XYZ file of C-alpha atoms in Angstrom:
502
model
C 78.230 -217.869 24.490
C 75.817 -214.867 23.919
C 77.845 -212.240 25.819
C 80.655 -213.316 23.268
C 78.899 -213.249 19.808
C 77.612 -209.246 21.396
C 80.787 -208.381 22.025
C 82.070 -209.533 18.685
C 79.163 -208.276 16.788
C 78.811 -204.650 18.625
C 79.338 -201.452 17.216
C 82.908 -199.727 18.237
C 82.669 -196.576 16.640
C 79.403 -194.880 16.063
C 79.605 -192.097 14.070
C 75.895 -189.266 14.643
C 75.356 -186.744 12.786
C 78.886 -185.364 12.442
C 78.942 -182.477 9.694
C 82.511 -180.949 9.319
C 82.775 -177.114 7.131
C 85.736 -175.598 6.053
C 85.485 -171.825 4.938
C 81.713 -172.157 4.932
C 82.094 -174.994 2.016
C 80.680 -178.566 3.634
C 83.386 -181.756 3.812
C 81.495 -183.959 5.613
C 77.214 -183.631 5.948
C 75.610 -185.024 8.633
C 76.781 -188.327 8.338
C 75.316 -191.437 10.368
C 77.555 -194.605 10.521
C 78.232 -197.826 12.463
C 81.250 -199.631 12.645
C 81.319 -203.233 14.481
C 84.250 -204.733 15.755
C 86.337 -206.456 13.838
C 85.034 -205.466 10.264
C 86.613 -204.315 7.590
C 85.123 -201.089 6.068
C 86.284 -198.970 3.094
C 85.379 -195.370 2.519
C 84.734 -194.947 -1.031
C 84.348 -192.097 -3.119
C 86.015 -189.763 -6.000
C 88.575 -186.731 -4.968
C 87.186 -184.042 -2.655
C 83.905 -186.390 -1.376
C 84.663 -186.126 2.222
C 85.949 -189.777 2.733
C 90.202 -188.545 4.139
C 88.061 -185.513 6.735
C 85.842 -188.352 8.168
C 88.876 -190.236 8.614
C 90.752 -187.979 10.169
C 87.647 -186.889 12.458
C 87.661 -190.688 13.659
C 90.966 -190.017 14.438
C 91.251 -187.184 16.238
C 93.404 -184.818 13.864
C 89.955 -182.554 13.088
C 86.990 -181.941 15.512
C 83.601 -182.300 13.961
C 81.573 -178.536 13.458
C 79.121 -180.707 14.704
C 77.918 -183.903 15.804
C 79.453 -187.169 18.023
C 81.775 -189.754 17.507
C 81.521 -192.702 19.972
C 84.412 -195.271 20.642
C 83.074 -198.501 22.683
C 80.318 -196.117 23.686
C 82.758 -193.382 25.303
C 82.051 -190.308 23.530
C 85.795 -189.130 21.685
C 84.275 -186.584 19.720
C 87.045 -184.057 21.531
C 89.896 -186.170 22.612
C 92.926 -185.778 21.090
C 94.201 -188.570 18.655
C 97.404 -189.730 21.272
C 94.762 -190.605 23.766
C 92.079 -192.597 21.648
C 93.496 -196.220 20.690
C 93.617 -195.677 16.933
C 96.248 -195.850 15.083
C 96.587 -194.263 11.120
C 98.922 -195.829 8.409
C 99.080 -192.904 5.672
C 99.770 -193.431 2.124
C 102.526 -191.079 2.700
C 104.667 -193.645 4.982
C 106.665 -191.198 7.139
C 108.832 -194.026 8.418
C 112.086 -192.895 10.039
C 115.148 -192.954 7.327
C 117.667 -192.916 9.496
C 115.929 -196.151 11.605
C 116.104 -199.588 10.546
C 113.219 -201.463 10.814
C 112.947 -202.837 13.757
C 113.536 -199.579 15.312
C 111.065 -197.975 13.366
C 108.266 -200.633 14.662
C 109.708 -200.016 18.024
C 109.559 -196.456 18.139
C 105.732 -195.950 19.437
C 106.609 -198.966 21.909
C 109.721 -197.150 23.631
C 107.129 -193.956 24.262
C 104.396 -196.013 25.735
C 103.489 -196.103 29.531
C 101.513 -199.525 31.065
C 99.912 -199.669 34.069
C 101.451 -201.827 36.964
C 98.627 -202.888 38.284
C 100.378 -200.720 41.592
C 98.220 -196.712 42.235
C 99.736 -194.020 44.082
C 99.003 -192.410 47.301
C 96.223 -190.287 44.966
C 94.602 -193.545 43.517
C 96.004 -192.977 40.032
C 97.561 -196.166 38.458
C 101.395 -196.059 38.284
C 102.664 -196.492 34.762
C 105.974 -197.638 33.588
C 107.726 -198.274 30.302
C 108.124 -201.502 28.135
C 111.341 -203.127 29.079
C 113.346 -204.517 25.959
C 112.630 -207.628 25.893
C 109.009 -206.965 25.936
C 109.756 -205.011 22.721
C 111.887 -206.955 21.274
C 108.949 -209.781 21.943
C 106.121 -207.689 20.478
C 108.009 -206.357 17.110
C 109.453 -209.945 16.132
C 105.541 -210.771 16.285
C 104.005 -207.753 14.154
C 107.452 -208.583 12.118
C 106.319 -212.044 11.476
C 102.420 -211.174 11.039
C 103.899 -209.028 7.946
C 105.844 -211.622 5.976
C 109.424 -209.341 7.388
C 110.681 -211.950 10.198
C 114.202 -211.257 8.400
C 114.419 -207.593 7.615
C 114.363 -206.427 11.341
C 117.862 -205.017 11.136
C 117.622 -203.736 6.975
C 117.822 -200.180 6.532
C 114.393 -198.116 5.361
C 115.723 -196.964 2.287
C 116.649 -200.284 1.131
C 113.087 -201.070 0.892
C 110.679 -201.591 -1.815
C 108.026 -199.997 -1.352
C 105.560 -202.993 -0.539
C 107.933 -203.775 2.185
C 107.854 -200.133 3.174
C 104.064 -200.530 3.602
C 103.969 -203.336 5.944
C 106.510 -201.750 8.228
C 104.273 -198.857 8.213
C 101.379 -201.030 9.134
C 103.667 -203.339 11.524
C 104.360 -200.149 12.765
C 100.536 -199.084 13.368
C 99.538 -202.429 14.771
C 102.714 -203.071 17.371
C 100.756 -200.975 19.920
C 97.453 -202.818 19.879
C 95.237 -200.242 18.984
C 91.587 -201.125 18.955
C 91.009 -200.046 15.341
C 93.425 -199.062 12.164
C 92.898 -196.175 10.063
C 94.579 -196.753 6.976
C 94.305 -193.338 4.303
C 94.965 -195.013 0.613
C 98.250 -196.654 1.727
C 98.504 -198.751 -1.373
C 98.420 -195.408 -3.675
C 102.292 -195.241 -4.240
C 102.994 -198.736 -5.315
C 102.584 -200.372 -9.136
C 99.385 -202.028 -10.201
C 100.964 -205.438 -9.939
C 102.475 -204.486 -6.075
C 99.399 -202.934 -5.494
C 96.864 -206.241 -6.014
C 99.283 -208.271 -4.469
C 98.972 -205.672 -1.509
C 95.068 -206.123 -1.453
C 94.694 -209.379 -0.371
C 97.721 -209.653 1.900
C 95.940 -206.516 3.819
C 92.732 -208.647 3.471
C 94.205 -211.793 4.789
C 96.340 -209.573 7.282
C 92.867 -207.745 9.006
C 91.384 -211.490 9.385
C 94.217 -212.763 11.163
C 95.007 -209.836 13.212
C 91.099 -209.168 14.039
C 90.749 -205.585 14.926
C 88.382 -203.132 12.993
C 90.016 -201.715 9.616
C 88.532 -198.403 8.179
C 90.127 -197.887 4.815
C 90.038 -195.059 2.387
C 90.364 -195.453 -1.258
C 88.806 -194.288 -4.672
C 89.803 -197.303 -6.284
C 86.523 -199.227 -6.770
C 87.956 -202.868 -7.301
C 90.406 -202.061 -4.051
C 86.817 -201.343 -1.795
C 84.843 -204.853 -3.537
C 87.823 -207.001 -3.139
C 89.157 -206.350 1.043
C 85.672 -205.349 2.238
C 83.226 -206.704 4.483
C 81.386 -203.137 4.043
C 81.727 -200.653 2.010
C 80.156 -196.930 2.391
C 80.040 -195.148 -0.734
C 80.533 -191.123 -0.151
C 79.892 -188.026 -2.767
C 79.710 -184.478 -1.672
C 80.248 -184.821 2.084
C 77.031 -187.344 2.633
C 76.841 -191.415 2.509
C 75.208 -192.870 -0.602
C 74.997 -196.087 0.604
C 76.565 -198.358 2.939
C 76.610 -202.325 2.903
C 78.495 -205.233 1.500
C 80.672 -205.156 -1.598
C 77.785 -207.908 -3.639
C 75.105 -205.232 -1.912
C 75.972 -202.218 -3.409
C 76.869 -204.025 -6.595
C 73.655 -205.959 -7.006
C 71.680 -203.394 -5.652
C 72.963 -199.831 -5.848
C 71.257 -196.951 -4.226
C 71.189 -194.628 -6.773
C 72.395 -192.829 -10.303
C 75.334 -192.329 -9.093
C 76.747 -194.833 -6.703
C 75.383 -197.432 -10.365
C 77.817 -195.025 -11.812
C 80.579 -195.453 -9.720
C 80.693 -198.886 -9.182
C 81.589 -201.140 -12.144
C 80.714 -200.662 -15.633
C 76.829 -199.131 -15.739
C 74.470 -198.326 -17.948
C 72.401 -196.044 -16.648
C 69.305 -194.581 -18.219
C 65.834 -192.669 -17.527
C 62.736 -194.552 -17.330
C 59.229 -194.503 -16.130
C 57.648 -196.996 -13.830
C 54.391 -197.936 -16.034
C 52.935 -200.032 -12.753
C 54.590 -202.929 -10.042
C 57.302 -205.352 -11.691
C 57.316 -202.983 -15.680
C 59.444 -200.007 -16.403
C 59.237 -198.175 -19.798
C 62.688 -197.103 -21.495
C 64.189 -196.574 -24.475
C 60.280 -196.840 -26.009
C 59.882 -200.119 -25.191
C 58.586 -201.819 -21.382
C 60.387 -204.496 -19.744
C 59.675 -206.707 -17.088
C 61.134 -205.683 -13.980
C 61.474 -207.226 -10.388
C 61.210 -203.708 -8.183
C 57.620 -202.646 -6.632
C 56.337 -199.574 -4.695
C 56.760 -196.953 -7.122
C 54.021 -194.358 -8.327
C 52.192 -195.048 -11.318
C 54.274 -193.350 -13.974
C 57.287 -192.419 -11.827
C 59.851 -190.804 -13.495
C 63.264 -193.317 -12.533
C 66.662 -193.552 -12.640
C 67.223 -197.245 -13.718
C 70.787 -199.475 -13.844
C 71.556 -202.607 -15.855
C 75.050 -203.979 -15.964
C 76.564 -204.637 -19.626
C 77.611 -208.671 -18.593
C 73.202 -208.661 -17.976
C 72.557 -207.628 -21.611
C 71.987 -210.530 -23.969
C 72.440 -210.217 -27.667
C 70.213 -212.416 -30.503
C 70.502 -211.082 -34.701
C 67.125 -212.121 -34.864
C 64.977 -211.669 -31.623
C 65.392 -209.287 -28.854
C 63.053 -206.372 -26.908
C 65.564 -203.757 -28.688
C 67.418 -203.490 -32.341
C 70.557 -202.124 -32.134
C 73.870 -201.260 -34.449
C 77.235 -202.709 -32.954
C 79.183 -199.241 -32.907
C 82.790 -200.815 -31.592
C 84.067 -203.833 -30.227
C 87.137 -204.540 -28.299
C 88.223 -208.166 -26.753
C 89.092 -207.952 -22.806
C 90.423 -211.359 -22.346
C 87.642 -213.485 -21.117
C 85.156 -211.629 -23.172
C 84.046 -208.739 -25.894
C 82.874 -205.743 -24.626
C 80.714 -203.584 -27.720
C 78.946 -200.753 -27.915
C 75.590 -200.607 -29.305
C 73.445 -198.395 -30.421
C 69.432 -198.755 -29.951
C 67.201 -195.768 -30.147
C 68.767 -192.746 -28.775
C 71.058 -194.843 -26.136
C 74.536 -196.431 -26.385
C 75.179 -199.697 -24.473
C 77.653 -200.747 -23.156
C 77.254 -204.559 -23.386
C 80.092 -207.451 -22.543
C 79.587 -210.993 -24.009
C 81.779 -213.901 -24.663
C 80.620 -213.898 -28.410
C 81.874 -211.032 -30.796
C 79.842 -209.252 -33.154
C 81.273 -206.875 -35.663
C 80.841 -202.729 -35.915
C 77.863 -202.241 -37.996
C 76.017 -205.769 -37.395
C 72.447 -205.681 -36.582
C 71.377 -207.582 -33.102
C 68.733 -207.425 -31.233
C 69.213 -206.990 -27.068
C 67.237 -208.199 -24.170
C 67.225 -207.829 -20.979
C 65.803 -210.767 -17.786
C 64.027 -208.805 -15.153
C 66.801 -209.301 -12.563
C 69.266 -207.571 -14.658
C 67.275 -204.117 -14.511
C 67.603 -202.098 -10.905
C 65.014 -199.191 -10.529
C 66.513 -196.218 -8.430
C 64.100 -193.614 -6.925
C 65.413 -190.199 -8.722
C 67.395 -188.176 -6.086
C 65.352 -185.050 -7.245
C 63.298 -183.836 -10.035
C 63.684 -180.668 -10.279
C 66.517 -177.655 -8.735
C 64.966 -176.247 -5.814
C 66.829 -173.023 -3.589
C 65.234 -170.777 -1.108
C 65.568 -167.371 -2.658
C 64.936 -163.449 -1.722
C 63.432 -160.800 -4.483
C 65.428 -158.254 -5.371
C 63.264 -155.754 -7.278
C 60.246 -156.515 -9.105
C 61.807 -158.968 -11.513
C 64.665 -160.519 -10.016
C 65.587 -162.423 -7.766
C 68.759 -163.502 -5.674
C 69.900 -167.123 -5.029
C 73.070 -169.412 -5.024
C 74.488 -166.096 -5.126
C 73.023 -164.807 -7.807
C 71.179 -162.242 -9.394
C 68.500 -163.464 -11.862
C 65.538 -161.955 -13.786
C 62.494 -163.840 -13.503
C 58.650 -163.682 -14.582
C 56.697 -162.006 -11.985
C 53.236 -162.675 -12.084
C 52.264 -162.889 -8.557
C 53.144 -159.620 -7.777
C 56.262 -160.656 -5.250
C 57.972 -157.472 -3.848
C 61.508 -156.563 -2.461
C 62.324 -158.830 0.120
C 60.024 -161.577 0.090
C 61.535 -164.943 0.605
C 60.299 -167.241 -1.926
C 60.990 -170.804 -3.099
C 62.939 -170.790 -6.500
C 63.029 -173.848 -9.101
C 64.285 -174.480 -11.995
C 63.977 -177.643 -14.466
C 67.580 -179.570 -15.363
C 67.266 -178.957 -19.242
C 66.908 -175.581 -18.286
C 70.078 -174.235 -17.501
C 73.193 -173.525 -19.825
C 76.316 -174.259 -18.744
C 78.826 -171.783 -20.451
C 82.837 -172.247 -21.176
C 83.827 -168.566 -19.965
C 82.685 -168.385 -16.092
C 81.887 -164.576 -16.855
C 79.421 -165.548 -19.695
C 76.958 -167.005 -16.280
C 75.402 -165.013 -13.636
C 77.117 -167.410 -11.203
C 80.522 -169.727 -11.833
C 80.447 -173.291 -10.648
C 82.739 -176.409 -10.868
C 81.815 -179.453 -12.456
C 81.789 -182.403 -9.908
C 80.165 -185.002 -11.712
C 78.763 -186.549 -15.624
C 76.473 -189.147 -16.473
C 75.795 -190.247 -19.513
C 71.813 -190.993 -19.684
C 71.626 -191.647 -23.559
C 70.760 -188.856 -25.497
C 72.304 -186.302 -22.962
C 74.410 -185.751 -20.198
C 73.025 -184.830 -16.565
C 76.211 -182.923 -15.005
C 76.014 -181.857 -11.448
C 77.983 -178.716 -10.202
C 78.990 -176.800 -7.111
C 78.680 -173.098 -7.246
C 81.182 -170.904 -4.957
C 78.584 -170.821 -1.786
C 78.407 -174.549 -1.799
C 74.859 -175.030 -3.745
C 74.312 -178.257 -6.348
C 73.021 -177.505 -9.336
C 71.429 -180.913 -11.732
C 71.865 -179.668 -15.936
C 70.912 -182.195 -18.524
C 72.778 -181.168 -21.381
C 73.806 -182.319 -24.737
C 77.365 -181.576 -24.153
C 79.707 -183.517 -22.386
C 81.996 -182.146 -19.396
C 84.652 -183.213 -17.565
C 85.086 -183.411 -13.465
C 86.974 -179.609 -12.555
C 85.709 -177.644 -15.470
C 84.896 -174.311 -14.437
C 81.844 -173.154 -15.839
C 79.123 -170.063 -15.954
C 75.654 -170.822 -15.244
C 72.858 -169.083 -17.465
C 68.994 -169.462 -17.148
C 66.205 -167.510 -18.585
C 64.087 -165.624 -17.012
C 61.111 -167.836 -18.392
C 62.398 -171.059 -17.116
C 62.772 -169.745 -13.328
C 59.417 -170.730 -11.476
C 59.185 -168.477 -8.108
C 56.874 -169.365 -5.605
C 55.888 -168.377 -1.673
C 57.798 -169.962 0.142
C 56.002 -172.702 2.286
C 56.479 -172.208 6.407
C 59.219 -174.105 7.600
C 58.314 -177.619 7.767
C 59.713 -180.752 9.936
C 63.269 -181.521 8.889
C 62.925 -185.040 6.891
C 64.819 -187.558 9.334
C 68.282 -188.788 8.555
C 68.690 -191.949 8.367
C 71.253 -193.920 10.405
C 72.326 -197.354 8.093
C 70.948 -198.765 11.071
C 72.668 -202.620 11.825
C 69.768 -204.021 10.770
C 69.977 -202.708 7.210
C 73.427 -204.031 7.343
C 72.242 -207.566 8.261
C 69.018 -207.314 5.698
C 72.037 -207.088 2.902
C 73.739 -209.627 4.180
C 70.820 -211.837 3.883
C 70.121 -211.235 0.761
C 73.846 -212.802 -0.227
């Protein structure tokens, strides 16, 4: 009984420290992940965050610049995807038009070789083809395991496209493979199609029982099929652990963000159990912090409760729109907006008061607190970094050549419309609204992250130039190289700590 619930519970794919560059820009960063067998795991993350290359990596259709990738142990980092027993469904279907269905499921069947159990005069196994009843036997199966016992013998383009995605799947799963890569196959269908689609691929993965990595950036699509979910932004995981997990509990700013509806705002960790925000302290249930940490903090607008005569915050309803099953308003207190969903309605301009129970507020450590780059002096006031040139204040006497550590506060930096009006363009990858400003992150060319709070807004894509002063750029000698902090692998027992705290 042991050996079974190991086998069940063990990891089949292992994924260490695989970073993957393109052009010198970074897809994937030095990602560590476990899969174990028979889960269902969703890749999650906007456009462009590295989720499709680490598919595709597990697959076999791009080798890693570096690091492993372990099937069952057996190290596939190399193999090539016909050999490794994975099959992909893509959200592009590339079924056969001029096949009918059954011949479609068929077709990886008919190009199959099995063992005999018989070896050669060499000692290598002979192989030999499926006969056609054996096919015919295995695709009236997968045909029935898909809801399409009847449409073996309709053409493809007859199809709707629901249908067209479970014969791509039936298609995927006919061979057996040992785990199912599936790259946003529900992304062509309607809303309503698309729903429906989740939990028959939910109820599908259970019955058939292999492991099912999924990609999507549809955040309801990743919390409703999941039994994990791994959250991804610029190449590196965010977090990784089960849909009520990384609700409940996100990791940080932006994975809050990215998940649900948020309200996320800056506060400061006055001691154990109270955080300071929005000029009032509230009653917390996180520990560990420093005394007056500077923190990124969530709460969730169905954990706000409103009161027109007592509350720890006034506030003036801005909007309110019904959703069905409740309001959801905006309110103003101080300098920040909630967002704030209760079953009772209160009217734009009406006074109330909010509060807020301890377990509805989630301290986050801040990712960073200041831009940091490792930079080289130019002349005797500038200095080059992220591809830059910029004047600086020199008052330790640096000269041409030192290397030096550069930083640079986020509310000082100016983000500029024309790219030519910065010393260095850059592309906006990501906005969060923190009250009374935005903190945008952006990419310059050479692949460096810059933080900004700013009081204007921006929108994902927008090219933009990046200005600083030459007062606000702090140079300092740069410190010897020190150890490399550790990465760290969401190690299975992380997994299971989340799970027992369902």
């Amino acid at each position: 009984m042991a050996t079974a619930t190991r086998e069940k519970f063990d990891n089949i794919i292992e994924i260490k420290n695989v970073t993957k560059v393109f052009d010198g820009i970074t897809a994937v960063d030095n990602v560590n992940l476990a899969v174990r067998r028979g889960e269902f795991v969703t890749l999650l993350g906007p456009s462009g965050c590295g989720k499709t290359t680490l598919l595709r990596m597990i697959a076999g259709f791009e080798l890693p610049t570096s690091g492993t990738i372990l099937l069952e142990k057996q190290n596939v980092t190399t193999m090539p995807p016909h050999v490794r027993p994975i099959n992909t469904v893509f959200q592009k279907y590339a079924l056969f038009p001029h096949l009918n269905v059954f011949k479609n499921i068929a077709f990886g069947l008919k190009l199959k070789r099995i063992p005999t159990g018989e070896f050669d005069k060499k000692g290598n196994p002979i192989l030999r083809k499926y006969t056609k009843d054996e096919i015919a036997e295995k695709v009236e199966r997968v045909l029935k395991l898909v809801n399409l016992e009847a449409y073996g013998y309709r053409g493809i383009t007859g199809l709707s496209g629901g249908q067209q995605q479970r014969v791509a799947i039936a298609r995927a799963i006919v061979c057996e493979p040992k785990v199912l890569l599936l790259d946003e196959p529900l992304g062509a269908l309607d809303l309503k199609m698309r729903k429906e689609m989740q939990l028959e691929l939910a109820a599908m993965h259970k019955n058939i029982g292999i492991t099912f990595i999924y990609v999507t950036h549809d955040q309801e699509e990743a919390l409703t099929m999941s039994d994990k979910v791994v959250v991804m932004t610029d190449g590196a995981v965010q977090q990784y652990g089960t849909p009520k997990a990384i609700y409940d509990e996100p990791a940080n700013a932006f994975v809050a963000d990215f998940i649900g509806e948020s309200n996320i705002l800056s506060g400061v960790m006055k001691e154990d159990f109270l955080v300071e925000f929005c000029g009032a302290k509230f009653k917390c249930l996180d520990k560990g912090f420093g005394k007056d940490e500077r923190v990124d903090l969530v709460v969730r607008p169905e954990d706000i409760e409103i009161d027109t005569k007592k509350g720890m915050l006034e506030g003036k309803v801005v909007s309110t729109v019904f959703k069905g099953t409740y309001y959801e308003m905006e309110i103003l207190a101080g300098d920040y907006q909630f967002t704030v969903q209760n079953t009772v309605e209160r009217l734009p301009d009406e006074t109330v008061w909010l509060s807020i129970k301890p377990d509805g507020i989630h301290i986050m450590k801040k990712l960073k607190t200041v831009n940091e780059y490792v930079g080289e002096v130019l002349t005797e006031n500038t200095v080059e970094f992220c591809g830059g040139e910029f004047e600086f204040v020199n008052t330790d006497g640096f000269e041409r050549g030192d290397e030096v550590k550069v930083q640079i506060p986020f509310d000082k930096i100016e983000l500029t419309d024309d790219e030519d009006d910065g010393v260095i363009g850059a592309n906006v990858t990501q906005t969060l609204y923190k009250g009374s400003y935005y903190q945008v992150q952006v990419y310059t060319d050479d692949d460096n992250d810059f933080l900004v709070d700013t009081v204007d807004e921006w929108d994902i894509g927008d090219r933009v130039g990046i200005k600083i002063n030459a007062e606000n750029i702090t140079v300092t000698k740069k410190e010897e190289e020190s150890e490399k902090s550790e990465k760290i692998e969401p190690a299975e027992n992380e997994a299971e700590e989340a799970e027992d705290g369902e």
